[in-house]
PDB file of C-alpha atoms in Angstrom:
ATOM      1  CA  MET M   1     -59.160 106.370 137.706  1.00 46.00           C
ATOM      2  CA  THR M   2     -56.138 104.416 137.150  1.00 48.00           C
ATOM      3  CA  THR M   3     -53.516 103.262 139.012  1.00 49.00           C
ATOM      4  CA  PRO M   4     -50.236 104.704 138.958  1.00 48.00           C
ATOM      5  CA  ALA M   5     -47.353 102.353 138.058  1.00 48.00           C
ATOM      6  CA  ALA M   6     -45.058 101.040 140.645  1.00 48.00           C
ATOM      7  CA  PRO M   7     -41.647 102.515 140.647  1.00 49.00           C
ATOM      8  CA  ALA M   8     -39.102 100.460 138.940  1.00 49.00           C
ATOM      9  CA  SER M   9     -36.851  98.538 141.140  1.00 48.00           C
ATOM     10  CA  PRO M  10     -32.882  99.921 141.611  1.00 48.00           C
ATOM     11  CA  ALA M  11     -31.695  96.393 140.200  1.00 46.00           C
ATOM     12  CA  ALA M  12     -33.940  96.783 137.367  1.00 46.00           C
ATOM     13  CA  SER M  13     -33.143 100.348 136.711  1.00 45.00           C
ATOM     14  CA  ALA M  14     -29.490  99.502 136.662  1.00 48.00           C
ATOM     15  CA  GLY M  15     -30.028  96.934 134.530  1.00 49.00           C
ATOM     16  CA  ALA M  16     -28.937  93.833 136.708  1.00 49.00           C
ATOM     17  CA  PRO M  17     -28.171  90.887 134.457  1.00 54.00           C
ATOM     18  CA  GLY M  18     -30.743  87.940 134.742  1.00 55.00           C
ATOM     19  CA  PRO M  19     -30.313  84.209 133.945  1.00 59.00           C
ATOM     20  CA  ALA M  20     -28.319  83.646 130.997  1.00 69.00           C
ATOM     21  CA  ALA M  21     -29.884  82.658 127.767  1.00 86.00           C
ATOM     22  CA  PRO M  22     -30.881  78.691 127.289  1.00 84.00           C
ATOM     23  CA  LEU M  23     -28.515  78.242 124.595  1.00 90.00           C
ATOM     24  CA  ALA M  24     -25.601  80.254 126.579  1.00 89.00           C
ATOM     25  CA  ARG M  25     -26.551  77.903 129.700  1.00 91.00           C
ATOM     26  CA  ILE M  26     -26.285  74.844 127.589  1.00 92.00           C
ATOM     27  CA  ALA M  27     -22.888  75.905 125.888  1.00 92.00           C
ATOM     28  CA  GLN M  28     -21.265  76.677 129.272  1.00 93.00           C
ATOM     29  CA  HIS M  29     -22.274  73.461 130.853  1.00 90.00           C
ATOM     30  CA  ALA M  30     -21.005  71.631 127.750  1.00 92.00           C
ATOM     31  CA  LEU M  31     -17.746  73.194 128.117  1.00 93.00           C
ATOM     32  CA  PHE M  32     -17.594  72.678 131.747  1.00 91.00           C
ATOM     33  CA  GLU M  33     -18.577  68.683 131.116  1.00 89.00           C
ATOM     34  CA  ALA M  34     -15.830  68.563 128.036  1.00 91.00           C
ATOM     35  CA  ARG M  35     -13.126  69.993 130.245  1.00 90.00           C
ATOM     36  CA  GLY M  36     -14.181  67.625 132.925  1.00 83.00           C
ATOM     37  CA  LEU M  37     -13.405  64.674 130.652  1.00 82.00           C
ATOM     38  CA  LEU M  38     -10.404  65.962 129.182  1.00 84.00           C
ATOM     39  CA  SER M  39      -8.660  67.015 132.449  1.00 84.00           C
ATOM     40  CA  ASN M  40      -9.253  64.032 134.407  1.00 81.00           C
ATOM     41  CA  GLY M  41      -6.508  61.656 133.997  1.00 81.00           C
ATOM     42  CA  GLU M  42      -8.457  58.268 133.833  1.00 82.00           C
ATOM     43  CA  GLN M  43     -10.902  59.719 131.493  1.00 81.00           C
ATOM     44  CA  LEU M  44      -8.332  61.124 129.308  1.00 85.00           C
ATOM     45  CA  MET M  45      -6.395  57.787 129.071  1.00 88.00           C
ATOM     46  CA  VAL M  46      -9.971  56.038 127.883  1.00 87.00           C
ATOM     47  CA  ALA M  47     -10.421  58.664 125.532  1.00 89.00           C
ATOM     48  CA  ILE M  48      -7.418  59.688 124.044  1.00 91.00           C
ATOM     49  CA  LEU M  49      -4.432  57.597 124.997  1.00 92.00           C
ATOM     50  CA  LEU M  50      -5.786  54.004 124.789  1.00 93.00           C
ATOM     51  CA  PRO M  51      -7.597  54.764 121.089  1.00 94.00           C
ATOM     52  CA  VAL M  52      -4.110  56.004 120.128  1.00 94.00           C
ATOM     53  CA  GLY M  53      -2.549  52.889 121.440  1.00 94.00           C
ATOM     54  CA  ILE M  54      -4.954  50.708 119.783  1.00 93.00           C
ATOM     55  CA  LEU M  55      -4.486  52.170 116.481  1.00 95.00           C
ATOM     56  CA  VAL M  56      -0.754  51.740 116.495  1.00 95.00           C
ATOM     57  CA  GLY M  57      -0.986  48.237 117.753  1.00 94.00           C
ATOM     58  CA  LEU M  58      -3.462  47.170 115.180  1.00 93.00           C
ATOM     59  CA  VAL M  59      -1.359  48.843 112.443  1.00 93.00           C
ATOM     60  CA  LEU M  60       1.621  46.681 113.435  1.00 93.00           C
ATOM     61  CA  LEU M  61      -0.059  43.485 114.308  1.00 89.00           C
ATOM     62  CA  PRO M  62      -2.054  41.275 111.816  1.00 85.00           C
ATOM     63  CA  ILE M  63      -5.250  41.385 113.817  1.00 84.00           C
ATOM     64  CA  GLY M  64      -8.779  42.405 112.267  1.00 77.00           C
ATOM     65  CA  ARG M  65      -7.786  43.259 108.767  1.00 80.00           C
ATOM     66  CA  THR M  66     -10.309  43.483 105.835  1.00 77.00           C
ATOM     67  CA  ALA M  67      -8.941  41.586 102.553  1.00 76.00           C
ATOM     68  CA  GLY M  68      -7.771  43.905 100.181  1.00 78.00           C
ATOM     69  CA  ALA M  69      -7.353  47.070 102.431  1.00 85.00           C
ATOM     70  CA  ALA M  70      -4.534  48.740 103.911  1.00 91.00           C
ATOM     71  CA  PRO M  71      -3.566  47.746 107.466  1.00 92.00           C
ATOM     72  CA  VAL M  72      -3.834  51.388 108.423  1.00 95.00           C
ATOM     73  CA  ASP M  73      -7.180  51.879 106.997  1.00 94.00           C
ATOM     74  CA  THR M  74      -8.990  49.074 108.970  1.00 94.00           C
ATOM     75  CA  ALA M  75      -7.044  50.027 111.944  1.00 95.00           C
ATOM     76  CA  VAL M  76      -8.330  53.774 111.705  1.00 96.00           C
ATOM     77  CA  ALA M  77     -11.964  51.960 111.570  1.00 96.00           C
ATOM     78  CA  ALA M  78     -11.420  50.063 114.325  1.00 95.00           C
ATOM     79  CA  THR M  79      -9.922  52.785 116.621  1.00 96.00           C
ATOM     80  CA  ALA M  80     -12.727  55.134 115.736  1.00 97.00           C
ATOM     81  CA  ALA M  81     -14.978  52.896 117.020  1.00 97.00           C
ATOM     82  CA  THR M  82     -12.965  52.192 120.054  1.00 96.00           C
ATOM     83  CA  ALA M  83     -12.974  55.978 120.645  1.00 96.00           C
ATOM     84  CA  LEU M  84     -16.711  56.440 120.308  1.00 97.00           C
ATOM     85  CA  VAL M  85     -17.504  53.771 122.524  1.00 97.00           C
ATOM     86  CA  SER M  86     -14.988  55.035 125.271  1.00 95.00           C
ATOM     87  CA  THR M  87     -16.419  58.356 125.339  1.00 94.00           C
ATOM     88  CA  CYS M  88     -20.208  57.726 124.593  1.00 96.00           C
ATOM     89  CA  PHE M  89     -20.577  54.905 126.762  1.00 97.00           C
ATOM     90  CA  THR M  90     -17.437  54.570 129.356  1.00 94.00           C
ATOM     91  CA  SER M  91     -16.963  58.062 130.248  1.00 92.00           C
ATOM     92  CA  GLN M  92     -20.457  59.185 130.175  1.00 92.00           C
ATOM     93  CA  ALA M  93     -21.478  56.233 132.455  1.00 95.00           C
ATOM     94  CA  ILE M  94     -18.902  57.057 134.872  1.00 92.00           C
ATOM     95  CA  GLN M  95     -19.149  60.689 134.934  1.00 91.00           C
ATOM     96  CA  THR M  96     -22.977  61.025 135.021  1.00 93.00           C
ATOM     97  CA  GLY M  97     -22.989  58.059 137.905  1.00 93.00           C
ATOM     98  CA  PHE M  98     -20.995  59.958 140.096  1.00 91.00           C
ATOM     99  CA  ASP M  99     -23.034  63.366 139.548  1.00 90.00           C
ATOM    100  CA  ARG M 100     -25.930  61.223 140.392  1.00 91.00           C
ATOM    101  CA  ARG M 101     -24.502  60.089 143.612  1.00 90.00           C
ATOM    102  CA  GLY M 102     -23.250  63.405 144.522  1.00 89.00           C
ATOM    103  CA  GLY M 103     -26.590  64.936 144.321  1.00 89.00           C
ATOM    104  CA  VAL M 104     -25.821  66.735 141.081  1.00 88.00           C
ATOM    105  CA  LEU M 105     -28.687  65.550 138.954  1.00 86.00           C
ATOM    106  CA  ARG M 106     -31.355  66.258 141.816  1.00 86.00           C
ATOM    107  CA  TRP M 107     -29.605  69.792 142.216  1.00 90.00           C
ATOM    108  CA  VAL M 108     -29.765  70.747 138.558  1.00 87.00           C
ATOM    109  CA  ALA M 109     -33.274  70.080 138.180  1.00 80.00           C
ATOM    110  CA  THR M 110     -33.549  73.298 140.605  1.00 86.00           C
ATOM    111  CA  THR M 111     -31.370  75.539 138.506  1.00 89.00           C
ATOM    112  CA  PRO M 112     -32.141  77.549 135.398  1.00 89.00           C
ATOM    113  CA  LEU M 113     -30.164  74.796 133.281  1.00 90.00           C
ATOM    114  CA  GLY M 114     -32.746  72.321 134.139  1.00 90.00           C
ATOM    115  CA  ARG M 115     -32.491  68.531 133.453  1.00 86.00           C
ATOM    116  CA  SER M 116     -32.922  69.070 129.596  1.00 88.00           C
ATOM    117  CA  GLY M 117     -30.392  71.676 129.751  1.00 91.00           C
ATOM    118  CA  TYR M 118     -28.212  69.291 131.451  1.00 90.00           C
ATOM    119  CA  LEU M 119     -28.684  66.538 129.019  1.00 88.00           C
ATOM    120  CA  ALA M 120     -28.288  68.672 126.091  1.00 90.00           C
ATOM    121  CA  GLY M 121     -24.956  70.097 127.438  1.00 92.00           C
ATOM    122  CA  LYS M 122     -23.652  66.546 127.933  1.00 90.00           C
ATOM    123  CA  ILE M 123     -24.659  65.875 124.319  1.00 90.00           C
ATOM    124  CA  LEU M 124     -22.641  68.781 123.005  1.00 93.00           C
ATOM    125  CA  ALA M 125     -19.830  67.930 125.465  1.00 93.00           C
ATOM    126  CA  THR M 126     -19.538  64.455 124.193  1.00 93.00           C
ATOM    127  CA  LEU M 127     -19.238  66.325 120.404  1.00 92.00           C
ATOM    128  CA  MET M 128     -16.734  68.443 121.523  1.00 94.00           C
ATOM    129  CA  VAL M 129     -14.821  65.229 122.986  1.00 94.00           C
ATOM    130  CA  HIS M 130     -15.199  63.618 119.752  1.00 94.00           C
ATOM    131  CA  ALA M 131     -13.905  66.536 117.742  1.00 94.00           C
ATOM    132  CA  VAL M 132     -10.660  66.400 119.938  1.00 95.00           C
ATOM    133  CA  GLN M 133     -10.319  62.494 119.106  1.00 95.00           C
ATOM    134  CA  VAL M 134     -10.740  62.946 115.329  1.00 95.00           C
ATOM    135  CA  VAL M 135      -7.816  65.555 115.426  1.00 96.00           C
ATOM    136  CA  VAL M 136      -5.758  63.453 117.657  1.00 96.00           C
ATOM    137  CA  LEU M 137      -6.404  59.985 115.953  1.00 96.00           C
ATOM    138  CA  GLY M 138      -6.297  61.667 112.720  1.00 96.00           C
ATOM    139  CA  ALA M 139      -2.984  63.207 112.898  1.00 97.00           C
ATOM    140  CA  VAL M 140      -1.649  59.578 114.301  1.00 97.00           C
ATOM    141  CA  ALA M 141      -3.209  57.756 111.546  1.00 97.00           C
ATOM    142  CA  LEU M 142      -1.983  60.149 108.862  1.00 97.00           C
ATOM    143  CA  ALA M 143       1.797  59.952 110.277  1.00 97.00           C
ATOM    144  CA  LEU M 144       1.302  56.076 110.033  1.00 96.00           C
ATOM    145  CA  GLY M 145       0.379  56.323 106.318  1.00 96.00           C
ATOM    146  CA  TRP M 146      -3.208  56.647 106.419  1.00 96.00           C
ATOM    147  CA  ARG M 147      -4.825  58.570 103.302  1.00 94.00           C
ATOM    148  CA  PRO M 148      -8.487  58.904 103.571  1.00 93.00           C
ATOM    149  CA  GLU M 149     -10.752  59.324 100.823  1.00 93.00           C
ATOM    150  CA  ALA M 150     -13.335  62.134 100.835  1.00 95.00           C
ATOM    151  CA  LEU M 151     -16.590  60.271 100.149  1.00 95.00           C
ATOM    152  CA  GLY M 152     -15.488  57.626 102.843  1.00 95.00           C
ATOM    153  CA  LEU M 153     -15.409  60.413 105.440  1.00 96.00           C
ATOM    154  CA  LEU M 154     -18.483  61.769 104.650  1.00 96.00           C
ATOM    155  CA  ALA M 155     -20.383  58.628 104.742  1.00 96.00           C
ATOM    156  CA  ALA M 156     -18.693  57.833 108.161  1.00 96.00           C
ATOM    157  CA  VAL M 157     -20.415  61.105 109.724  1.00 96.00           C
ATOM    158  CA  PRO M 158     -24.028  59.643 109.807  1.00 97.00           C
ATOM    159  CA  VAL M 159     -22.550  56.526 111.134  1.00 97.00           C
ATOM    160  CA  TRP M 160     -20.870  58.267 113.810  1.00 96.00           C
ATOM    161  CA  LEU M 161     -23.684  60.354 114.834  1.00 96.00           C
ATOM    162  CA  VAL M 162     -25.790  57.158 115.036  1.00 98.00           C
ATOM    163  CA  GLY M 163     -23.301  55.353 117.058  1.00 98.00           C
ATOM    164  CA  THR M 164     -23.034  58.185 119.563  1.00 96.00           C
ATOM    165  CA  ALA M 165     -26.858  58.234 120.048  1.00 96.00           C
ATOM    166  CA  ALA M 166     -26.783  54.218 120.560  1.00 98.00           C
ATOM    167  CA  PHE M 167     -23.573  54.251 122.856  1.00 98.00           C
ATOM    168  CA  GLY M 168     -24.509  57.537 124.575  1.00 96.00           C
ATOM    169  CA  SER M 169     -27.948  56.019 125.757  1.00 96.00           C
ATOM    170  CA  LEU M 170     -26.741  53.061 126.827  1.00 98.00           C
ATOM    171  CA  GLY M 171     -24.001  54.798 129.010  1.00 97.00           C
ATOM    172  CA  LEU M 172     -26.895  57.110 130.574  1.00 95.00           C
ATOM    173  CA  LEU M 173     -28.624  53.977 130.900  1.00 96.00           C
ATOM    174  CA  VAL M 174     -26.319  52.222 132.867  1.00 97.00           C
ATOM    175  CA  ALA M 175     -25.559  55.484 135.069  1.00 96.00           C
ATOM    176  CA  GLY M 176     -29.199  56.186 135.814  1.00 94.00           C
ATOM    177  CA  THR M 177     -30.315  52.921 136.866  1.00 95.00           C
ATOM    178  CA  LEU M 178     -27.318  51.133 138.614  1.00 95.00           C
ATOM    179  CA  ARG M 179     -25.585  52.113 141.820  1.00 92.00           C
ATOM    180  CA  THR M 180     -22.123  54.104 141.278  1.00 89.00           C
ATOM    181  CA  GLU M 181     -19.887  51.128 142.164  1.00 89.00           C
ATOM    182  CA  ALA M 182     -21.504  48.804 139.919  1.00 95.00           C
ATOM    183  CA  VAL M 183     -21.615  51.799 137.139  1.00 96.00           C
ATOM    184  CA  LEU M 184     -17.727  51.909 137.389  1.00 93.00           C
ATOM    185  CA  ALA M 185     -17.360  48.066 137.120  1.00 95.00           C
ATOM    186  CA  VAL M 186     -20.137  47.385 134.353  1.00 96.00           C
ATOM    187  CA  SER M 187     -19.088  50.307 131.983  1.00 96.00           C
ATOM    188  CA  ASN M 188     -15.350  49.183 131.904  1.00 94.00           C
ATOM    189  CA  ILE M 189     -15.777  45.603 131.702  1.00 96.00           C
ATOM    190  CA  VAL M 190     -18.444  46.161 128.856  1.00 97.00           C
ATOM    191  CA  PHE M 191     -16.095  48.274 127.183  1.00 96.00           C
ATOM    192  CA  VAL M 192     -13.222  46.047 127.224  1.00 95.00           C
ATOM    193  CA  LEU M 193     -15.419  43.115 126.180  1.00 97.00           C
ATOM    194  CA  LEU M 194     -17.153  45.188 123.182  1.00 97.00           C
ATOM    195  CA  VAL M 195     -13.898  46.027 121.937  1.00 95.00           C
ATOM    196  CA  ALA M 196     -12.025  42.859 122.194  1.00 94.00           C
ATOM    197  CA  ALA M 197     -14.849  40.544 121.206  1.00 93.00           C
ATOM    198  CA  GLY M 198     -17.804  42.801 120.302  1.00 96.00           C
ATOM    199  CA  GLY M 199     -16.938  43.123 116.888  1.00 94.00           C
ATOM    200  CA  ILE M 200     -14.588  46.054 116.903  1.00 96.00           C
ATOM    201  CA  ALA M 201     -11.082  44.852 116.871  1.00 92.00           C
ATOM    202  CA  VAL M 202     -11.954  41.556 114.990  1.00 92.00           C
ATOM    203  CA  PRO M 203     -14.939  41.732 112.705  1.00 92.00           C
ATOM    204  CA  ALA M 204     -17.825  39.497 113.446  1.00 92.00           C
ATOM    205  CA  GLN M 205     -17.230  37.718 109.936  1.00 90.00           C
ATOM    206  CA  SER M 206     -13.985  36.242 111.415  1.00 90.00           C
ATOM    207  CA  TYR M 207     -15.793  34.109 114.221  1.00 93.00           C
ATOM    208  CA  PRO M 208     -17.562  30.795 113.672  1.00 94.00           C
ATOM    209  CA  PRO M 209     -21.088  30.919 112.334  1.00 94.00           C
ATOM    210  CA  LEU M 210     -22.942  30.611 115.694  1.00 94.00           C
ATOM    211  CA  LEU M 211     -20.856  32.977 117.498  1.00 95.00           C
ATOM    212  CA  ARG M 212     -20.966  35.557 114.649  1.00 95.00           C
ATOM    213  CA  ALA M 213     -24.665  35.272 114.645  1.00 95.00           C
ATOM    214  CA  VAL M 214     -24.675  36.576 118.091  1.00 96.00           C
ATOM    215  CA  VAL M 215     -21.974  39.145 117.569  1.00 97.00           C
ATOM    216  CA  GLU M 216     -23.523  40.822 114.652  1.00 96.00           C
ATOM    217  CA  LEU M 217     -26.699  41.709 116.934  1.00 97.00           C
ATOM    218  CA  LEU M 218     -24.403  43.807 119.081  1.00 98.00           C
ATOM    219  CA  PRO M 219     -23.999  47.779 118.527  1.00 98.00           C
ATOM    220  CA  SER M 220     -20.613  47.426 118.763  1.00 98.00           C
ATOM    221  CA  SER M 221     -20.361  44.780 115.744  1.00 97.00           C
ATOM    222  CA  ALA M 222     -22.634  46.917 113.594  1.00 98.00           C
ATOM    223  CA  LEU M 223     -20.583  50.254 114.520  1.00 98.00           C
ATOM    224  CA  GLY M 224     -17.088  48.538 113.474  1.00 96.00           C
ATOM    225  CA  ASP M 225     -18.787  46.789 110.283  1.00 95.00           C
ATOM    226  CA  LEU M 226     -19.978  50.107 109.013  1.00 97.00           C
ATOM    227  CA  LEU M 227     -17.007  52.451 109.784  1.00 96.00           C
ATOM    228  CA  ARG M 228     -14.786  49.631 108.219  1.00 95.00           C
ATOM    229  CA  ALA M 229     -17.370  49.801 104.895  1.00 94.00           C
ATOM    230  CA  CYS M 230     -16.532  53.892 105.027  1.00 95.00           C
ATOM    231  CA  LEU M 231     -12.872  53.835 105.985  1.00 94.00           C
ATOM    232  CA  ALA M 232     -11.548  50.773 104.649  1.00 91.00           C
ATOM    233  CA  GLY M 233     -13.539  49.785 101.629  1.00 84.00           C
ATOM    234  CA  GLY M 234     -15.183  46.877 103.513  1.00 77.00           C
ATOM    235  CA  GLU M 235     -18.360  45.357 102.049  1.00 82.00           C
ATOM    236  CA  VAL M 236     -21.851  47.043 103.755  1.00 83.00           C
ATOM    237  CA  ALA M 237     -23.164  44.745 106.100  1.00 83.00           C
ATOM    238  CA  ALA M 238     -27.257  45.041 105.537  1.00 88.00           C
ATOM    239  CA  GLY M 239     -27.806  44.058 109.001  1.00 94.00           C
ATOM    240  CA  ALA M 240     -25.325  46.640 110.271  1.00 96.00           C
ATOM    241  CA  LEU M 241     -27.754  49.168 108.810  1.00 96.00           C
ATOM    242  CA  VAL M 242     -30.652  47.998 110.978  1.00 97.00           C
ATOM    243  CA  VAL M 243     -28.994  46.802 114.164  1.00 98.00           C
ATOM    244  CA  LEU M 244     -27.478  50.306 115.059  1.00 98.00           C
ATOM    245  CA  PRO M 245     -30.239  52.437 114.623  1.00 98.00           C
ATOM    246  CA  LEU M 246     -32.632  49.955 116.574  1.00 98.00           C
ATOM    247  CA  TRP M 247     -30.067  50.089 119.308  1.00 98.00           C
ATOM    248  CA  ALA M 248     -30.092  53.761 119.291  1.00 97.00           C
ATOM    249  CA  ILE M 249     -33.773  53.912 119.308  1.00 98.00           C
ATOM    250  CA  ALA M 250     -34.119  51.409 122.067  1.00 98.00           C
ATOM    251  CA  GLY M 251     -31.520  52.774 124.055  1.00 96.00           C
ATOM    252  CA  THR M 252     -33.101  56.187 124.011  1.00 95.00           C
ATOM    253  CA  MET M 253     -36.380  54.872 125.128  1.00 97.00           C
ATOM    254  CA  LEU M 254     -34.977  52.981 127.817  1.00 96.00           C
ATOM    255  CA  VAL M 255     -33.535  56.167 129.011  1.00 94.00           C
ATOM    256  CA  VAL M 256     -36.666  58.163 128.915  1.00 91.00           C
ATOM    257  CA  ARG M 257     -38.298  55.211 130.998  1.00 94.00           C
ATOM    258  CA  SER M 258     -35.849  53.996 133.473  1.00 93.00           C
ATOM    259  CA  PHE M 259     -33.295  57.152 134.143  1.00 91.00           C
ATOM    260  CA  ARG M 260     -33.292  57.981 137.864  1.00 90.00           C
ATOM    261  CA  TRP M 261     -31.976  61.190 138.638  1.00 87.00           C
ATOM    262  CA  THR M 262     -31.458  60.392 142.393  1.00 84.00           C
ATOM    263  CA  SER M 263     -29.148  57.858 143.821  1.00 76.00           C
ATOM    264  CA  VAL M 264     -30.662  54.481 145.078  1.00 56.00           C
TER     265      VAL M 264
END
């Protein structure tokens, strides 16, 4: 004798909506994260206004120029690297650090989004902010006389993606291992040092031999060299092709191993 089927619940019969599909949840979270980055005054300054100021300054001042390249070309390369580091490292570290202190990371693990969805949303949000940066900085650069070559732009895309992985993982590493107060200080200080003396504004080749050997090991120097090669016709540094991916791999491994979802 078979057991009669239980009647459907009113909610099921009415077609009550369940949790959103995973991709939809990630997309919604990414939009939320991107809006948070672009609506916060401090983060907007770091992600957009500061790179624009650096772009204009490097065009006008004889700093970090590549022989045989137009000043605006080297300025665009340095500014692109600055914008990437500001968003992937500094902004990501600060925002994630405050989320961690506020218990958001612990709470999100209990939601349908989950930890993996949270991280995927952050990655997608970073790419969204990058798109805004490219549009704004590209428009300013074109107004300053920049005339990019299609092949150079295409070559810069994989460099940009590997750089995003490298500095994004380092930003998460800082956010997930330090106290929030330390995250704020470390992320800002490191950002300034990398841009000013880490091979972005001024190429490592401009430093004395001993210091140059140290700077060339930094991910910022590798990123700056590769973007200058793509966007300003600079020489491709073989070491940079190795250094930047190694930082991306090492940073990701350290995040997986060391990231703490709750504040200490």
